[in-house]
Coordinates of C-alpha atoms in Angstrom, one line a residue:
Chain T
M1 CA 37.3 -3.7 5.0
A2 CA 37.1 -5.6 1.7
Q3 CA 38.9 -8.5 3.3
A4 CA 36.4 -8.6 6.3
R5 CA 33.6 -8.5 3.8
T6 CA 35.0 -11.4 1.9
R7 CA 35.4 -13.4 5.1
L8 CA 31.9 -12.6 6.1
A9 CA 30.5 -13.7 2.8
A10 CA 32.5 -16.9 3.1
A11 CA 31.2 -17.5 6.6
L12 CA 27.6 -16.8 5.4
S13 CA 27.8 -19.2 2.4
M14 CA 29.2 -21.9 4.8
A15 CA 26.3 -21.3 7.1
R16 CA 24.0 -21.7 4.1
D17 CA 25.7 -24.9 3.0
R18 CA 25.2 -26.3 6.5
V19 CA 21.5 -25.4 6.4
G20 CA 21.5 -27.4 3.2
T21 CA 20.2 -26.8 -0.3
R22 CA 17.3 -29.2 0.4
T23 CA 15.8 -26.6 2.7
G24 CA 15.7 -24.4 -0.3
L25 CA 12.9 -26.5 -1.5
L26 CA 10.8 -24.6 1.0
V27 CA 10.4 -21.9 -1.6
L28 CA 8.3 -24.3 -3.8
P29 CA 4.9 -23.7 -2.2
V30 CA 5.1 -19.9 -2.5
V31 CA 6.6 -20.1 -5.9
G32 CA 3.8 -22.4 -7.0
F33 CA 1.3 -20.1 -5.5
E34 CA 2.7 -17.0 -7.3
L35 CA 2.7 -19.0 -10.6
V36 CA -0.8 -20.3 -10.3
V37 CA -2.5 -17.2 -8.8
F38 CA -0.4 -14.2 -9.9
A39 CA 1.0 -15.3 -13.2
G40 CA -2.1 -17.4 -13.9
A41 CA -4.5 -14.4 -13.3
L42 CA -2.4 -11.9 -15.3
G43 CA -1.9 -14.4 -18.1
Y44 CA -5.6 -15.0 -18.3
L45 CA -6.3 -11.3 -18.3
L46 CA -3.9 -10.9 -21.2
R47 CA -5.7 -13.8 -23.0
M48 CA -9.1 -12.3 -22.2
S49 CA -8.1 -9.1 -23.9
F50 CA -7.9 -11.1 -27.2
Y51 CA -11.3 -12.7 -26.9
A52 CA -14.1 -11.5 -29.1
S53 CA -17.0 -10.1 -27.1
T54 CA -20.6 -10.8 -28.0
P55 CA -23.4 -8.3 -28.3
D56 CA -25.0 -9.6 -25.1
G57 CA -22.0 -8.7 -23.1
L58 CA -20.3 -12.1 -22.9
Y59 CA -17.2 -13.3 -24.5
Q60 CA -16.4 -16.2 -26.9
P61 CA -13.8 -18.5 -25.5
G62 CA -11.2 -19.8 -28.0
T63 CA -11.4 -16.7 -30.3
W64 CA -8.5 -14.5 -31.1
T65 CA -9.0 -10.9 -32.1
V66 CA -7.4 -7.5 -31.7
T67 CA -10.7 -5.6 -32.0
N68 CA -10.7 -4.8 -28.3
Y69 CA -7.4 -3.0 -28.7
T70 CA -8.3 -1.2 -32.0
Q71 CA -11.7 -0.1 -30.6
L72 CA -10.0 1.1 -27.4
L73 CA -7.3 3.1 -29.2
T74 CA -9.9 4.8 -31.5
D75 CA -12.3 5.5 -28.6
S76 CA -11.8 9.2 -27.9
Y77 CA -13.7 9.1 -24.6
L78 CA -11.5 6.3 -23.2
Q79 CA -8.3 7.8 -24.5
G80 CA -9.4 11.1 -22.9
R81 CA -9.9 9.2 -19.6
L82 CA -6.4 7.7 -20.0
L83 CA -4.9 11.1 -20.6
F84 CA -6.7 12.5 -17.6
S85 CA -5.5 9.6 -15.4
L86 CA -1.9 10.3 -16.4
Q87 CA -2.3 14.0 -15.6
L88 CA -3.9 13.2 -12.3
G89 CA -1.1 10.8 -11.5
A90 CA 1.6 13.4 -12.4
V91 CA 0.0 16.2 -10.3
V92 CA -0.5 13.9 -7.3
T93 CA 3.1 12.5 -7.6
A94 CA 4.6 16.0 -7.8
I95 CA 2.8 17.3 -4.8
T96 CA 3.3 14.1 -2.8
L97 CA 7.1 14.1 -3.5
V98 CA 7.5 17.7 -2.2
V99 CA 5.3 17.2 0.9
G100 CA 6.7 13.7 1.5
F101 CA 10.3 14.9 1.3
I102 CA 9.7 17.7 3.8
Y103 CA 7.9 15.2 6.2
A104 CA 10.7 12.6 5.9
Y105 CA 13.4 15.2 6.3
A106 CA 11.6 16.5 9.5
A107 CA 11.3 12.9 10.8
W108 CA 15.0 12.3 10.1
R109 CA 16.1 15.5 11.9
A110 CA 13.6 15.1 14.8
S111 CA 14.8 13.6 18.0
G112 CA 13.5 10.6 20.0
R113 CA 9.8 11.0 20.8
F114 CA 8.8 13.5 18.1
R115 CA 10.4 11.2 15.4
A116 CA 8.4 8.3 16.8
V117 CA 5.2 10.4 16.6
L118 CA 5.9 11.5 13.0
L119 CA 6.8 8.0 11.8
G120 CA 4.0 6.4 13.9
A121 CA 1.4 8.7 12.3
V122 CA 2.4 7.7 8.7
L123 CA 2.6 4.0 9.7
V124 CA -0.9 4.2 11.1
E125 CA -2.1 5.9 8.0
L126 CA -0.4 3.3 5.9
L127 CA -2.5 0.6 7.5
I128 CA -5.9 2.3 7.1
S129 CA -8.3 1.2 4.3
I130 CA -8.4 3.5 1.3
V131 CA -12.2 3.7 1.7
I132 CA -11.8 5.2 5.2
K133 CA -9.0 7.6 4.1
V134 CA -11.2 8.9 1.3
Y135 CA -14.4 9.0 3.3
A136 CA -12.8 11.0 6.1
W137 CA -12.3 13.9 3.7
V138 CA -16.0 14.2 2.9
P139 CA -17.1 16.0 6.1
L140 CA -14.0 18.1 5.9
L141 CA -14.4 19.3 2.2
A142 CA -18.2 19.3 1.9
P143 CA -19.9 22.6 0.9
N144 CA -21.2 22.9 4.5
G145 CA -18.2 21.0 5.9
T146 CA -15.4 21.9 8.3
F147 CA -13.1 23.8 6.0
N148 CA -15.9 25.8 4.4
S149 CA -17.3 26.8 7.8
L150 CA -13.9 28.0 8.8
L151 CA -13.4 29.9 5.5
V152 CA -16.8 31.5 5.5
G153 CA -16.8 32.1 9.3
S154 CA -13.5 33.8 9.2
G155 CA -14.5 36.0 6.3
L156 CA -11.8 34.6 3.9
A157 CA -14.5 33.4 1.5
E158 CA -18.0 34.9 1.0
S159 CA -19.7 31.7 0.0
P160 CA -18.6 28.0 0.3
V161 CA -15.8 27.0 -2.0
A162 CA -16.2 23.9 -4.1
L163 CA -13.7 21.4 -2.7
L164 CA -15.7 18.2 -3.2
G165 CA -17.0 16.7 -6.4
N166 CA -14.1 18.2 -8.4
G167 CA -10.4 17.7 -9.1
V168 CA -9.4 19.5 -5.9
G169 CA -11.0 16.9 -3.6
V170 CA -9.6 14.0 -5.7
V171 CA -6.0 15.4 -5.5
I172 CA -6.2 16.0 -1.8
G173 CA -7.5 12.5 -1.2
L174 CA -4.9 10.9 -3.4
V175 CA -2.0 13.0 -2.0
Y176 CA -3.1 11.9 1.5
S177 CA -3.2 8.3 0.5
M178 CA 0.1 8.3 -1.3
L179 CA 2.0 10.3 1.4
P180 CA 3.1 7.4 3.6
Y181 CA 4.7 5.5 0.8
V182 CA 6.8 8.5 -0.3
V183 CA 7.7 9.4 3.3
L184 CA 8.8 5.9 4.2
A185 CA 10.8 5.5 1.0
V186 CA 12.6 8.8 1.4
Y187 CA 13.1 8.3 5.2
A188 CA 14.8 4.9 4.6
V189 CA 17.3 6.5 2.3
L190 CA 17.9 9.5 4.6
T191 CA 18.8 7.3 7.6
S192 CA 21.8 6.0 5.6
L193 CA 22.9 9.6 4.9
D194 CA 25.8 11.4 6.7
W195 CA 24.6 14.6 8.4
S196 CA 28.2 15.9 8.6
H197 CA 28.0 16.6 4.8
V198 CA 25.2 19.0 5.4
E199 CA 27.1 20.6 8.3
A200 CA 30.2 21.0 6.0
A201 CA 28.0 22.7 3.4
R202 CA 26.8 25.1 6.1
D203 CA 30.2 25.7 7.5
L204 CA 31.2 26.7 4.0
G205 CA 28.5 29.3 4.0
A206 CA 25.5 27.6 2.4
S207 CA 22.2 28.7 3.7
R208 CA 20.0 26.1 5.4
P209 CA 17.5 25.7 2.5
R210 CA 20.4 25.6 0.0
S211 CA 22.3 23.0 2.0
V212 CA 19.3 20.8 2.0
L213 CA 18.5 21.4 -1.7
E214 CA 22.1 20.8 -2.8
V215 CA 23.3 18.1 -0.4
V216 CA 20.3 16.2 0.9
V217 CA 17.9 16.2 -2.1
P218 CA 20.5 14.7 -4.6
Q219 CA 21.3 11.9 -2.2
A220 CA 17.6 11.2 -1.5
V221 CA 16.9 10.7 -5.2
P222 CA 16.7 6.8 -4.9
G223 CA 14.0 7.2 -2.2
L224 CA 12.2 10.0 -4.2
L225 CA 12.3 7.8 -7.2
A226 CA 11.0 4.7 -5.4
G227 CA 8.3 6.7 -3.7
G228 CA 7.4 8.6 -6.9
I229 CA 7.0 5.3 -8.8
T230 CA 4.6 4.0 -6.2
A231 CA 2.7 7.2 -6.1
F232 CA 2.4 7.5 -9.8
S233 CA 1.6 3.9 -10.6
W234 CA -1.1 3.8 -8.0
S235 CA -2.7 7.3 -8.3
T236 CA -2.9 7.1 -12.1
V237 CA -5.2 4.1 -11.8
A238 CA -6.9 5.3 -8.6
F239 CA -10.4 3.9 -8.1
A240 CA -11.9 4.9 -4.8
A241 CA -10.9 8.6 -4.4
P242 CA -12.2 9.8 -7.8
S243 CA -15.5 8.0 -7.2
I244 CA -16.1 9.4 -3.7
L245 CA -14.4 12.8 -3.8
G246 CA -14.8 13.6 -7.5
S247 CA -17.5 13.9 -10.2
P248 CA -17.9 11.9 -13.5
S249 CA -15.3 14.2 -15.1
E250 CA -12.7 12.8 -12.7
R251 CA -13.2 9.2 -13.7
T252 CA -9.9 7.4 -14.3
V253 CA -9.2 4.4 -16.5
A254 CA -9.6 2.3 -13.3
S255 CA -13.2 3.6 -12.9
E256 CA -14.0 2.7 -16.5
A257 CA -12.4 -0.8 -16.2
G258 CA -14.4 -1.4 -13.0
R259 CA -17.6 -0.3 -14.9
F260 CA -16.9 -2.8 -17.7
V261 CA -16.3 -5.7 -15.3
N262 CA -19.1 -5.1 -12.7
T263 CA -21.8 -3.2 -14.6
T264 CA -21.7 -3.9 -18.4
F265 CA -19.9 -7.3 -18.1
D266 CA -17.7 -6.5 -21.1
W267 CA -14.7 -8.4 -19.8
P268 CA -12.5 -8.4 -22.9
R269 CA -12.8 -4.6 -23.1
A270 CA -12.0 -4.3 -19.4
A271 CA -9.0 -6.6 -19.9
A272 CA -7.7 -4.6 -22.8
L273 CA -8.1 -1.3 -21.0
G274 CA -6.3 -2.6 -17.9
I275 CA -3.4 -3.9 -20.0
E276 CA -3.2 -0.6 -22.0
A277 CA -3.1 1.3 -18.7
V278 CA -0.3 -0.9 -17.3
V279 CA 1.8 -0.6 -20.5
V280 CA 1.4 3.2 -20.5
V281 CA 2.3 3.6 -16.8
V282 CA 5.3 1.3 -17.1
L283 CA 6.5 3.3 -20.2
V284 CA 6.1 6.6 -18.3
I285 CA 8.0 5.2 -15.3
G286 CA 10.7 3.8 -17.5
L287 CA 11.1 7.1 -19.2
A288 CA 11.3 8.9 -15.8
V289 CA 14.0 6.5 -14.6
A290 CA 15.9 6.9 -17.8
L291 CA 15.8 10.7 -17.5
V292 CA 17.0 10.5 -13.8
R293 CA 19.8 8.2 -14.8
R294 CA 20.8 10.5 -17.7
F295 CA 20.6 13.8 -15.9
G296 CA 20.3 13.0 -12.2
P297 CA 23.2 12.5 -9.7
A298 CA 25.4 9.5 -10.5
D299 CA 24.6 6.0 -9.2
T300 CA 21.3 6.9 -7.7
T301 CA 19.1 4.5 -9.5
E302 CA 20.8 1.4 -8.4
G303 CA 18.4 -1.0 -6.9
V304 CA 15.4 0.7 -8.4
L305 CA 13.8 -1.4 -11.1
Chain Z
M1 CA 20.2 35.6 12.3
R2 CA 16.7 36.9 12.3
R3 CA 16.0 35.4 8.9
R4 CA 17.2 32.0 10.0
Q5 CA 15.0 32.1 13.0
L6 CA 12.1 33.0 10.8
G7 CA 13.0 30.1 8.5
T8 CA 13.2 27.6 11.3
G9 CA 9.9 28.8 12.6
L10 CA 8.3 28.4 9.2
F11 CA 9.7 24.9 8.9
R12 CA 8.5 23.9 12.3
A13 CA 5.0 25.3 11.6
S14 CA 4.8 23.4 8.3
I15 CA 5.8 20.2 10.1
W16 CA 3.0 20.6 12.6
L17 CA 0.7 21.4 9.7
L18 CA 1.7 18.2 7.9
L19 CA 1.3 16.1 11.0
G20 CA -2.2 17.6 11.4
F21 CA -2.8 16.7 7.7
V22 CA -1.9 13.1 8.4
L23 CA -3.9 12.8 11.7
L24 CA -6.9 15.0 11.0
P25 CA -8.9 12.5 8.9
I26 CA -8.4 9.8 11.6
V27 CA -9.7 12.2 14.2
V28 CA -12.6 13.1 11.9
V29 CA -13.6 9.4 11.6
V30 CA -13.5 8.8 15.3
A31 CA -15.2 12.0 16.2
T32 CA -18.1 11.6 13.7
S33 CA -18.6 8.0 15.0
I34 CA -19.8 9.3 18.4
S35 CA -22.1 11.9 16.8
A36 CA -25.7 11.8 18.0
T37 CA -27.1 13.1 14.6
P38 CA -27.5 11.2 11.4
D39 CA -25.6 13.9 9.4
V40 CA -21.9 13.5 9.4
V41 CA -20.4 16.8 10.6
F42 CA -17.0 17.6 12.1
P43 CA -16.8 18.6 14.9
P44 CA -20.0 16.8 16.0
E45 CA -22.6 18.9 17.8
Q46 CA -23.8 16.3 20.2
L47 CA -22.2 13.1 21.4
S48 CA -23.8 9.7 21.7
V49 CA -22.9 6.0 21.3
R50 CA -26.2 5.2 19.6
Y51 CA -24.6 4.1 16.3
Y52 CA -22.2 1.8 18.2
R53 CA -25.2 0.3 19.9
A54 CA -26.9 -0.1 16.5
F55 CA -23.8 -1.8 15.1
F56 CA -23.6 -4.4 17.8
L57 CA -27.3 -5.0 18.5
E58 CA -29.3 -4.2 15.4
E59 CA -27.5 -4.0 12.1
A60 CA -27.5 -7.6 10.7
K61 CA -25.8 -6.7 7.4
W62 CA -22.9 -4.9 9.1
Q63 CA -22.5 -7.9 11.5
A64 CA -22.4 -10.3 8.6
A65 CA -19.7 -8.2 6.9
F66 CA -17.8 -8.1 10.2
L67 CA -17.9 -11.9 10.3
N68 CA -16.8 -12.1 6.6
S69 CA -13.9 -9.7 7.3
A70 CA -12.8 -11.8 10.3
I71 CA -12.9 -15.1 8.3
V72 CA -11.0 -13.6 5.4
A73 CA -8.4 -11.9 7.6
T74 CA -7.8 -15.1 9.7
G75 CA -7.5 -17.3 6.6
T76 CA -5.2 -14.8 4.9
A77 CA -3.0 -14.5 8.0
I78 CA -2.6 -18.2 8.2
L79 CA -2.0 -18.9 4.5
A80 CA 0.2 -15.8 3.9
T81 CA 2.3 -16.5 7.0
A82 CA 2.9 -20.1 6.1
L83 CA 3.8 -19.4 2.5
G84 CA 5.8 -16.3 3.2
T85 CA 7.8 -17.8 6.1
A86 CA 8.6 -21.0 4.2
G87 CA 9.6 -18.8 1.2
A88 CA 11.8 -16.5 3.3
Y89 CA 13.5 -19.5 5.0
G90 CA 14.0 -21.3 1.7
T91 CA 15.5 -18.3 -0.1
W92 CA 17.8 -17.6 2.8
T93 CA 19.3 -21.0 2.4
L94 CA 19.7 -20.8 -1.3
S95 CA 23.2 -19.6 -2.4
A96 CA 23.3 -16.0 -3.6
G97 CA 22.9 -15.8 -7.3
R98 CA 20.6 -15.3 -10.2
F99 CA 18.2 -18.0 -9.1
R100 CA 17.7 -16.6 -5.6
K101 CA 17.3 -13.1 -7.1
A102 CA 14.7 -14.3 -9.5
I103 CA 12.7 -16.0 -6.8
T104 CA 12.9 -12.9 -4.5
T105 CA 11.7 -10.7 -7.4
L106 CA 8.8 -13.1 -8.2
L107 CA 7.7 -13.0 -4.5
V108 CA 7.7 -9.2 -4.2
L109 CA 6.4 -8.5 -7.8
P110 CA 2.6 -8.3 -6.8
L111 CA 3.6 -5.3 -4.6
P112 CA 4.2 -2.7 -7.3
T113 CA 1.5 -4.1 -9.6
P114 CA -1.5 -1.7 -9.6
L115 CA -4.2 -3.1 -7.4
I116 CA -6.9 -2.5 -10.1
V117 CA -5.0 -4.7 -12.5
L118 CA -4.7 -7.5 -9.9
A119 CA -8.4 -7.0 -9.0
L120 CA -9.4 -7.2 -12.7
A121 CA -7.2 -10.2 -13.4
L122 CA -8.2 -12.2 -10.3
S123 CA -11.8 -11.3 -11.0
V124 CA -11.9 -12.8 -14.5
Y125 CA -9.6 -15.7 -13.6
F126 CA -11.5 -16.8 -10.5
A127 CA -14.8 -16.4 -12.4
R128 CA -13.4 -18.8 -14.9
L129 CA -12.3 -21.2 -12.1
G130 CA -15.8 -20.9 -10.6
I131 CA -14.6 -19.5 -7.2
R132 CA -15.3 -15.8 -7.6
G133 CA -17.4 -14.6 -4.7
S134 CA -16.2 -17.4 -2.3
Y135 CA -14.2 -16.9 0.8
L136 CA -11.5 -19.0 -0.9
A137 CA -11.2 -16.4 -3.7
L138 CA -11.0 -13.5 -1.2
I139 CA -8.4 -15.4 0.9
L140 CA -6.3 -16.2 -2.2
G141 CA -6.5 -12.6 -3.4
H142 CA -5.5 -11.1 -0.1
T143 CA -2.7 -13.7 0.4
L144 CA -1.3 -12.5 -3.0
V145 CA -1.0 -8.9 -1.8
T146 CA 0.2 -9.8 1.8
V147 CA 2.8 -12.5 1.1
P148 CA 5.4 -9.9 0.0
F149 CA 5.1 -8.2 3.4
V150 CA 5.4 -11.5 5.3
F151 CA 8.4 -12.3 3.2
I152 CA 10.1 -9.0 3.9
V153 CA 9.4 -9.1 7.6
V154 CA 10.5 -12.7 8.1
R155 CA 13.6 -12.2 6.0
A156 CA 14.5 -9.3 8.3
V157 CA 14.3 -11.5 11.4
L158 CA 16.2 -14.3 9.8
T159 CA 19.3 -12.0 9.6
R160 CA 19.2 -11.9 13.5
V161 CA 19.3 -15.7 13.9
D162 CA 22.4 -17.1 15.5
W163 CA 23.3 -19.7 12.8
Q164 CA 25.9 -21.3 15.0
T165 CA 23.2 -22.8 17.1
H166 CA 21.7 -24.3 13.9
E167 CA 25.1 -25.8 13.1
A168 CA 25.5 -27.2 16.6
A169 CA 22.1 -28.9 16.5
R170 CA 22.9 -30.5 13.1
D171 CA 26.3 -31.7 14.4
L172 CA 24.6 -33.3 17.3
G173 CA 22.4 -35.3 15.0
A174 CA 19.2 -33.3 14.8
T175 CA 17.2 -33.6 11.6
R176 CA 16.5 -30.5 9.5
W177 CA 12.9 -30.3 10.7
Q178 CA 13.9 -30.8 14.4
T179 CA 16.6 -28.1 14.0
F180 CA 14.1 -25.7 12.4
R181 CA 11.4 -26.4 15.0
E182 CA 13.6 -26.4 18.1
V183 CA 16.5 -24.1 17.3
V184 CA 15.7 -21.7 14.5
F185 CA 11.9 -21.2 14.9
P186 CA 12.1 -20.1 18.6
Q187 CA 14.5 -17.3 17.4
I188 CA 12.2 -16.0 14.7
R189 CA 8.9 -16.8 16.4
S190 CA 8.1 -13.2 17.4
G191 CA 8.9 -12.0 13.9
V192 CA 6.7 -14.6 12.3
I193 CA 3.8 -13.7 14.7
A194 CA 4.3 -10.1 13.9
A195 CA 4.2 -10.9 10.1
A196 CA 0.9 -12.8 10.7
F197 CA -0.6 -9.7 12.4
V198 CA 0.6 -7.5 9.6
A199 CA -1.1 -9.8 7.1
A200 CA -4.3 -9.7 9.2
I201 CA -4.3 -5.9 9.3
L202 CA -3.7 -5.6 5.6
S203 CA -6.5 -8.0 4.8
L204 CA -9.0 -6.3 7.2
H205 CA -8.4 -3.0 5.5
E206 CA -8.0 -4.2 1.9
F207 CA -10.8 -2.8 -0.4
L208 CA -10.3 -3.1 -4.1
I209 CA -9.6 -6.8 -4.5
A210 CA -12.4 -7.5 -2.0
L211 CA -14.8 -5.4 -4.0
F212 CA -14.1 -7.3 -7.2
L213 CA -13.9 -10.8 -5.7
S214 CA -16.8 -10.8 -3.1
D215 CA -20.5 -11.2 -3.7
F216 CA -23.5 -10.2 -1.7
G217 CA -22.9 -12.9 0.9
T218 CA -19.1 -12.6 1.3
R219 CA -18.6 -8.8 1.2
T220 CA -16.2 -7.5 3.8
L221 CA -16.5 -4.3 5.9
P222 CA -14.6 -2.0 3.6
V223 CA -16.8 -3.2 0.7
L224 CA -20.0 -2.7 2.6
E225 CA -18.8 0.8 3.7
W226 CA -18.2 1.6 0.0
T227 CA -21.7 0.3 -0.9
A228 CA -23.2 2.4 1.9
L229 CA -21.3 5.5 0.7
R230 CA -22.7 5.2 -2.8
N231 CA -26.1 6.1 -1.4
F232 CA -25.5 8.8 1.2
V233 CA -23.1 9.6 4.0
D234 CA -23.9 7.3 6.9
P235 CA -22.7 7.6 10.5
M236 CA -22.4 3.9 10.5
V237 CA -19.5 4.2 8.1
S238 CA -17.7 6.2 10.8
V239 CA -18.5 3.6 13.5
V240 CA -17.2 0.8 11.3
S241 CA -14.1 2.8 10.2
T242 CA -13.3 3.5 13.9
L243 CA -13.6 -0.1 14.8
L244 CA -11.4 -1.1 11.8
I245 CA -8.8 1.5 12.9
L246 CA -8.9 0.3 16.5
A247 CA -8.5 -3.3 15.3
A248 CA -5.5 -2.3 13.2
L249 CA -3.9 -0.4 16.2
A250 CA -4.5 -3.4 18.5
L251 CA -3.0 -5.8 16.0
A252 CA -0.1 -3.4 15.4
V253 CA 1.0 -3.3 19.0
P254 CA 2.8 -6.6 19.0
V255 CA 4.5 -5.7 15.7
V256 CA 5.8 -2.4 17.1
V257 CA 7.0 -4.3 20.3
V258 CA 9.0 -6.7 18.1
F259 CA 10.5 -4.1 15.7
G260 CA 10.1 -0.6 17.1
V261 CA 8.7 2.2 15.1
D262 CA 12.0 3.3 13.5
R263 CA 13.0 -0.1 12.2
L264 CA 9.4 -0.8 11.0
A265 CA 9.4 2.5 9.1
R266 CA 12.6 1.5 7.2
L267 CA 11.3 -2.1 6.7
L268 CA 8.0 -1.4 5.1

């Protein structure tokens, strides 16, 4: 096995030599693009966060100041929004991981056509604009909407339940939006898993739920981690769902940053807020990965981060 | 035994429920688009295509947004496919090592970056460069978020190339460009086209970057939907959403033909 692999590697590297290193220069246009657009924009955002803003909502180029950050860190309203954003991200991620795992597991165990339907459904959902995904929940969750008609009509509720314009609607919309990413990340890991291990656990007397919890879940940790990172980093700074499905008390840091850029034109403040949000999200994710590495099953975080 | 059957039944029921959860909003959008009444209710009480007629015949602002979306999606598909394909082919030929890993990381890094941060950064950066609000700004922004997908898709098809044919062509005296054009490219053509379609779909449906980079004259369909929703719920949003979903499905057909659902699910 090892020998075959070495031989394969040798053959591949020979093929690469034949193609020639000069062909490697083809990476230059895209590397240049990433440096100019991606690194350039992020670098400028960082620089912008150190510009002094002027009272009329503009900024003074060439200035260096940390006031944007000190003001930000002492602004109890914005820090409250950041805290709320993190809580929202955590709740959405936890729910999406559970639901997404069940879905991915079902797709993995399903045969032929039903598997294609389950995967096709999340792939279609993956492609759809966030605006459409969020908008579709409005007629379903509205006070006179589909769910409330069913609830009141069936006698389960006496009067319409508030599902829209509060945290419930926002969480539903975000779980819905994040689900495909978790499902696909977990599914990709499950397909490389050996079903006979689960059968062995069952032969040894483990119940079905227990065999899944103790054999499948630990091995799916890399997928859960990758999907969880995506879900957390995106739902914490969600923009569309809180605005359409929530109320002002569900505004995230992204909503505030958007307001600074497009309404009050306080760009240095928006830049500082965006950078603070990224730093905090990366720290939380780093902590989560470290915890999984420390206490989770061995060798599961390879390839993640 | 009984308990197990009950458990299996519960599991099955929850899977159907979850499938319903994924599909229901799509059904809602399509169903409310053929509603006859201006209030958006599901299920609709009366059916009519009056809002489709309005979209195609009357509503100038939606048609302008449609044109903007088409321009940006086409530009993005071309630029992202050219950059991503060249990048994938280039990295494939680099010998494995730190350098190749660094380039690969750089190319996929925009993917995990929160969109709001990209939108903020591009917004202030392009404003400084004086191109915010232009088609160019939108195409560059969308190319940034679609290049990683093109790169991943093309790299996947490159592993299926028969590299002996490449070697043979080079031995017979073909230049690098000739070899690529006549030997390698025909083998990856379907994958490259699929990648271009993926880029077009992603651009058509992208919202946040378009919101921050467009202006009144260049706003795309998702941005105009957003603007419309700020005022009140409008059946036209359902019509436009349905058309966008149909466009995505139509563009996805060739991609599914090339890769198959299962491979695609593991690739993306």
